[in-house]
XYZ file of C-alpha atoms in Angstrom:
356
model
C 36.674 -69.284 16.517
C 36.992 -65.787 18.132
C 34.371 -63.233 17.451
C 35.637 -59.801 16.207
C 35.854 -57.190 19.047
C 33.077 -54.935 17.862
C 30.453 -57.795 17.395
C 31.570 -59.428 20.561
C 31.033 -56.287 22.543
C 27.547 -55.622 20.938
C 26.595 -59.166 21.789
C 27.686 -58.705 25.398
C 25.906 -55.333 25.778
C 22.575 -56.646 24.313
C 22.851 -59.596 26.848
C 23.424 -57.252 29.728
C 20.536 -54.956 28.671
C 18.179 -57.906 28.125
C 18.956 -59.493 31.463
C 18.695 -56.073 33.567
C 15.478 -54.915 32.001
C 13.704 -58.357 32.838
C 14.560 -57.984 36.536
C 11.958 -56.324 38.789
C 14.549 -54.613 40.771
C 15.615 -52.408 37.751
C 12.122 -51.149 37.119
C 11.244 -50.749 40.875
C 14.481 -48.768 41.347
C 13.857 -46.481 38.362
C 10.196 -46.063 39.490
C 11.416 -44.973 43.053
C 13.674 -42.435 41.258
C 10.793 -41.057 39.145
C 8.348 -40.954 42.123
C 11.026 -39.358 44.307
C 11.325 -36.573 41.642
C 7.725 -35.817 41.689
C 7.564 -36.017 45.482
C 10.323 -33.499 45.881
C 8.573 -31.068 43.638
C 4.866 -31.635 44.379
C 4.695 -32.698 48.180
C 6.071 -29.359 49.458
C 3.040 -27.666 47.573
C 0.664 -30.003 49.076
C 1.709 -29.641 52.605
C 2.654 -26.006 52.632
C -0.850 -24.968 53.768
C -0.921 -21.242 54.989
C -1.809 -20.640 58.662
C -5.328 -19.510 59.481
C -5.640 -16.006 61.519
C -8.638 -14.177 62.257
C -8.744 -10.439 61.844
C -11.082 -7.617 62.871
C -10.772 -4.893 60.109
C -10.307 -4.936 56.406
C -6.904 -3.320 56.358
C -5.359 -5.790 58.813
C -6.777 -8.732 56.736
C -5.166 -7.222 53.492
C -1.817 -7.083 55.364
C -2.158 -10.728 56.601
C -3.420 -12.019 53.224
C -0.274 -10.528 51.497
C 1.876 -12.322 53.970
C 0.576 -15.709 52.944
C -1.909 -16.240 55.785
C -5.444 -17.649 55.319
C -7.559 -14.825 56.863
C -10.884 -15.163 58.418
C -12.507 -11.831 58.989
C -14.683 -11.552 61.996
C -16.979 -8.845 63.431
C -15.319 -8.102 66.837
C -12.734 -9.280 69.418
C -15.150 -11.646 71.228
C -15.667 -13.648 67.987
C -11.983 -13.684 67.324
C -11.184 -14.949 70.823
C -13.838 -17.806 70.478
C -11.987 -18.969 67.240
C -8.637 -18.842 69.032
C -9.995 -20.864 71.906
C -11.461 -23.317 69.654
C -8.155 -23.905 67.968
C -9.673 -22.860 64.526
C -7.099 -20.201 64.039
C -3.545 -19.696 64.988
C -4.098 -16.339 66.330
C -6.341 -13.247 65.969
C -5.588 -9.620 65.253
C -7.921 -7.194 66.709
C -7.960 -3.346 67.295
C -6.214 -1.883 70.266
C -8.675 0.072 72.053
C -6.107 2.374 73.520
C -4.478 3.469 70.321
C -4.849 3.339 66.514
C -2.817 0.107 66.361
C -3.747 -3.526 66.737
C -3.319 -6.227 69.318
C -2.527 -9.897 68.826
C -4.530 -12.584 70.623
C -3.077 -16.196 70.878
C -3.868 -19.096 73.016
C -0.543 -20.130 74.810
C 2.389 -18.693 72.997
C 3.116 -15.460 71.000
C 2.748 -16.228 67.281
C 6.089 -15.052 65.819
C 5.122 -15.453 62.291
C 2.094 -13.211 62.816
C 4.074 -10.723 64.623
C 6.624 -10.585 61.887
C 4.017 -10.187 59.221
C 2.756 -7.042 61.043
C 5.955 -5.352 61.459
C 6.402 -2.635 58.828
C 9.185 -3.712 56.370
C 11.064 -1.004 54.511
C 11.402 -1.366 50.700
C 14.421 -3.419 49.617
C 16.379 -2.753 46.442
C 18.364 -5.810 45.133
C 21.284 -4.865 43.011
C 21.978 -8.338 41.809
C 18.567 -10.392 42.172
C 19.047 -14.002 42.221
C 17.100 -15.827 39.514
C 15.774 -18.578 42.092
C 15.283 -18.654 45.830
C 17.652 -20.432 48.170
C 14.914 -23.103 48.710
C 14.719 -23.802 44.951
C 18.446 -23.885 44.747
C 18.727 -26.501 47.392
C 15.847 -28.490 45.734
C 17.829 -28.547 42.339
C 21.102 -29.548 44.028
C 19.541 -32.155 45.934
C 17.954 -33.829 42.860
C 21.160 -33.719 40.896
C 23.215 -35.267 43.708
C 20.498 -37.849 44.450
C 20.233 -38.998 40.734
C 24.131 -39.351 40.457
C 24.081 -41.457 43.730
C 21.208 -43.714 42.419
C 22.767 -44.309 39.073
C 26.183 -44.573 40.589
C 25.299 -47.180 43.070
C 23.244 -48.869 40.290
C 26.483 -49.690 38.628
C 26.923 -52.413 41.260
C 25.006 -54.558 38.788
C 28.070 -54.770 36.594
C 30.188 -56.081 39.556
C 27.374 -58.659 40.458
C 27.148 -59.711 36.828
C 30.945 -60.367 36.597
C 31.263 -62.224 39.880
C 28.179 -64.412 38.964
C 29.799 -65.343 35.717
C 32.936 -66.375 37.538
C 31.168 -68.234 40.087
C 29.181 -70.321 37.859
C 32.179 -70.946 35.453
C 30.200 -69.349 32.492
C 33.149 -66.876 32.031
C 35.327 -69.834 30.957
C 33.082 -70.608 28.076
C 32.600 -66.905 27.131
C 36.347 -66.134 26.816
C 36.831 -69.076 24.555
C 35.060 -67.132 21.827
C 34.918 -63.580 23.209
C 37.895 -61.316 23.801
C 38.048 -60.418 27.551
C 38.278 -56.660 26.827
C 35.203 -57.033 24.544
C 33.356 -58.435 27.387
C 34.195 -55.421 29.513
C 33.369 -53.012 26.809
C 30.027 -54.683 26.167
C 29.071 -54.595 29.954
C 29.982 -50.922 30.201
C 28.163 -50.211 26.979
C 25.200 -52.111 27.886
C 24.622 -50.417 31.275
C 25.595 -47.114 30.045
C 23.003 -47.241 27.402
C 20.379 -48.087 30.052
C 21.653 -45.151 32.162
C 21.315 -42.789 29.097
C 17.907 -44.035 28.477
C 16.940 -43.285 32.163
C 18.552 -39.886 32.475
C 16.881 -38.862 29.316
C 13.484 -39.889 30.741
C 14.233 -38.053 33.900
C 15.193 -34.894 31.908
C 11.881 -34.945 30.103
C 9.861 -35.736 33.221
C 11.402 -32.852 35.257
C 9.617 -30.142 33.495
C 6.319 -31.977 33.945
C 7.115 -32.474 37.796
C 8.020 -28.687 38.016
C 4.764 -27.654 36.468
C 2.609 -29.797 38.642
C 4.641 -28.566 41.645
C 3.852 -24.939 40.838
C 7.466 -24.263 40.118
C 7.271 -23.700 36.337
C 9.391 -20.487 36.689
C 12.248 -22.836 37.470
C 12.256 -24.376 33.897
C 14.039 -21.550 32.290
C 16.908 -21.878 34.893
C 16.983 -25.594 35.074
C 16.766 -26.402 31.404
C 20.430 -25.356 30.662
C 21.631 -27.114 33.611
C 19.807 -30.263 32.487
C 21.582 -29.949 29.059
C 24.917 -30.189 31.082
C 23.888 -32.814 33.495
C 23.007 -35.456 30.761
C 26.490 -35.672 29.322
C 28.298 -35.312 32.587
C 26.124 -38.103 34.139
C 26.722 -40.390 31.239
C 30.569 -39.835 31.290
C 30.470 -40.137 35.126
C 28.770 -43.397 34.947
C 31.158 -44.875 32.433
C 33.947 -43.860 34.826
C 32.305 -45.651 37.725
C 31.151 -48.618 35.522
C 34.639 -49.501 34.649
C 35.740 -49.461 38.255
C 32.698 -51.552 39.280
C 33.660 -54.102 36.654
C 37.121 -54.446 38.187
C 35.584 -54.855 41.622
C 33.589 -57.752 40.451
C 36.515 -59.459 38.522
C 38.819 -59.393 41.632
C 36.597 -61.974 43.569
C 35.163 -65.287 42.658
C 31.925 -65.442 44.999
C 29.215 -63.068 45.627
C 29.930 -63.296 49.413
C 33.364 -61.768 48.821
C 32.131 -58.829 46.727
C 31.779 -56.418 49.634
C 35.441 -56.745 50.309
C 36.361 -55.349 46.841
C 33.675 -52.752 46.395
C 34.417 -50.441 49.409
C 36.614 -47.955 47.209
C 33.914 -47.812 44.563
C 31.268 -46.941 47.131
C 33.439 -44.201 48.331
C 33.859 -42.879 44.820
C 30.144 -42.733 44.480
C 29.375 -41.265 47.993
C 32.072 -38.762 48.134
C 30.584 -36.527 45.198
C 27.077 -36.806 46.708
C 28.273 -35.541 50.272
C 30.830 -33.139 48.845
C 28.274 -31.287 46.728
C 25.514 -31.357 49.477
C 27.908 -30.147 52.200
C 29.699 -27.485 50.133
C 27.048 -26.375 47.739
C 27.413 -22.777 49.474
C 31.166 -22.774 49.340
C 32.182 -21.383 45.831
C 35.961 -22.297 46.245
C 35.231 -26.038 47.204
C 32.535 -26.481 44.672
C 34.961 -25.067 41.980
C 37.655 -27.577 42.879
C 35.056 -30.463 42.917
C 33.843 -29.487 39.422
C 37.206 -30.326 37.931
C 37.725 -33.658 39.941
C 36.722 -36.491 37.691
C 34.573 -38.273 40.046
C 32.644 -35.295 41.416
C 32.554 -33.057 38.395
C 29.534 -34.893 37.025
C 27.449 -33.294 39.852
C 29.518 -30.107 40.877
C 29.756 -28.630 37.286
C 26.009 -28.892 36.395
C 25.287 -27.430 39.935
C 27.587 -24.531 39.237
C 25.975 -23.994 35.826
C 22.543 -23.942 37.498
C 23.655 -21.382 40.031
C 25.212 -19.239 37.316
C 28.719 -19.395 38.918
C 30.340 -21.093 35.912
C 30.904 -19.856 32.471
C 30.379 -22.024 29.419
C 34.167 -22.452 28.868
C 34.450 -23.774 32.273
C 31.767 -26.391 31.698
C 33.407 -27.432 28.434
C 36.874 -27.774 30.083
C 35.408 -29.873 33.012
C 33.684 -32.098 30.406
C 36.955 -32.437 28.605
C 38.830 -33.338 31.640
C 36.142 -35.846 32.573
C 36.217 -37.444 29.114
C 40.138 -37.729 29.214
C 39.710 -39.321 32.671
C 37.225 -41.799 31.289
C 39.714 -42.908 28.480
C 42.450 -43.323 30.971
C 40.505 -45.069 33.643
C 38.896 -47.581 31.203
C 42.208 -48.434 29.753
C 43.660 -49.052 33.177
C 40.418 -51.068 34.255
C 40.634 -53.142 31.098
C 44.149 -54.255 32.091
C 43.180 -55.101 35.604
C 39.952 -56.823 34.344
C 41.814 -59.031 31.905
C 44.426 -60.021 34.587
C 41.839 -60.811 37.166
C 38.861 -62.351 35.339
C 40.066 -65.928 35.062
C 41.762 -66.206 38.434
C 39.729 -68.018 41.013
C 40.029 -69.287 44.549
C 39.894 -65.967 46.423
C 40.349 -62.372 46.143
C 42.978 -61.246 43.592
C 45.137 -58.309 44.609
C 45.609 -55.421 42.119
C 49.231 -56.009 41.792
C 48.589 -59.765 40.674
C 45.868 -58.659 38.298
C 48.181 -56.021 36.734
C 51.064 -58.617 36.330
C 48.888 -61.293 35.119
C 47.766 -59.055 32.096
C 51.301 -59.289 30.898
């Protein structure tokens, strides 16, 4: 007797979740993502130690300290030269005996950073000051793109699960009681649920990582972008999950899975490289924010940088949601037409015709 669609999908989803959370790879992979997030925010602070410079004279010491150097005040030039020769400081700034200025003492090469700090810089008036620096902007863009890449590639577990069921003939038992489309819906729902949980955890952990990394000022800017990133990430994952499921249903052995997953890998990698390479190109990024497979990263990035209005985010999310419905329906037909076919790779044309 066949189980109702909703109940069948729920059973499959529960099974997928239980199987995945019992694997070490799932927890190791998620731990790597969390640790990577902390590394990106904390390590720059730990390794960004200021250069040490010796200075003769309190006024010079104040200028160098304001420029971010670690200043060691010394009594005279001889003591400063001794520190430079001992490689305890990068350079020394001493009075110039022939004028009211200063001279820089270094060991082998002119210290460009010290010379730049000593140059008098005129005041700067910013007409439209940026909320975050370019470095902070690149950090957030990298995190968004990497998270999408990690979860997008994590959808390969759906393809592996599908082909394992075909290879072990378990699928023949399952389809006798569970509708094929319910199996697909359950697999997507189960893995999507896990992805939602992981993305929510990352959204909660990110403020902690930013505070520890000394970038608490980013919270006010990142928080709205995170609010957009979560739903975009969920819809984007469902879109990819349905394609991953089809990739698994087209082959009958794990060894053949690589031949059917090339297109899916491209759909995961292209948004990552597209956003990373064109993050400074507003025209290209604007186009990517409305393309279903790349909008999951591109639009949250545009919201973060302040180049997208709320209506643009809602429009992009609507386009992505509509695309999810269309792709899932298409994938369900292909999945149904190829799941029970064995003996080699099934072409998309045969899978489509078999569904009839």
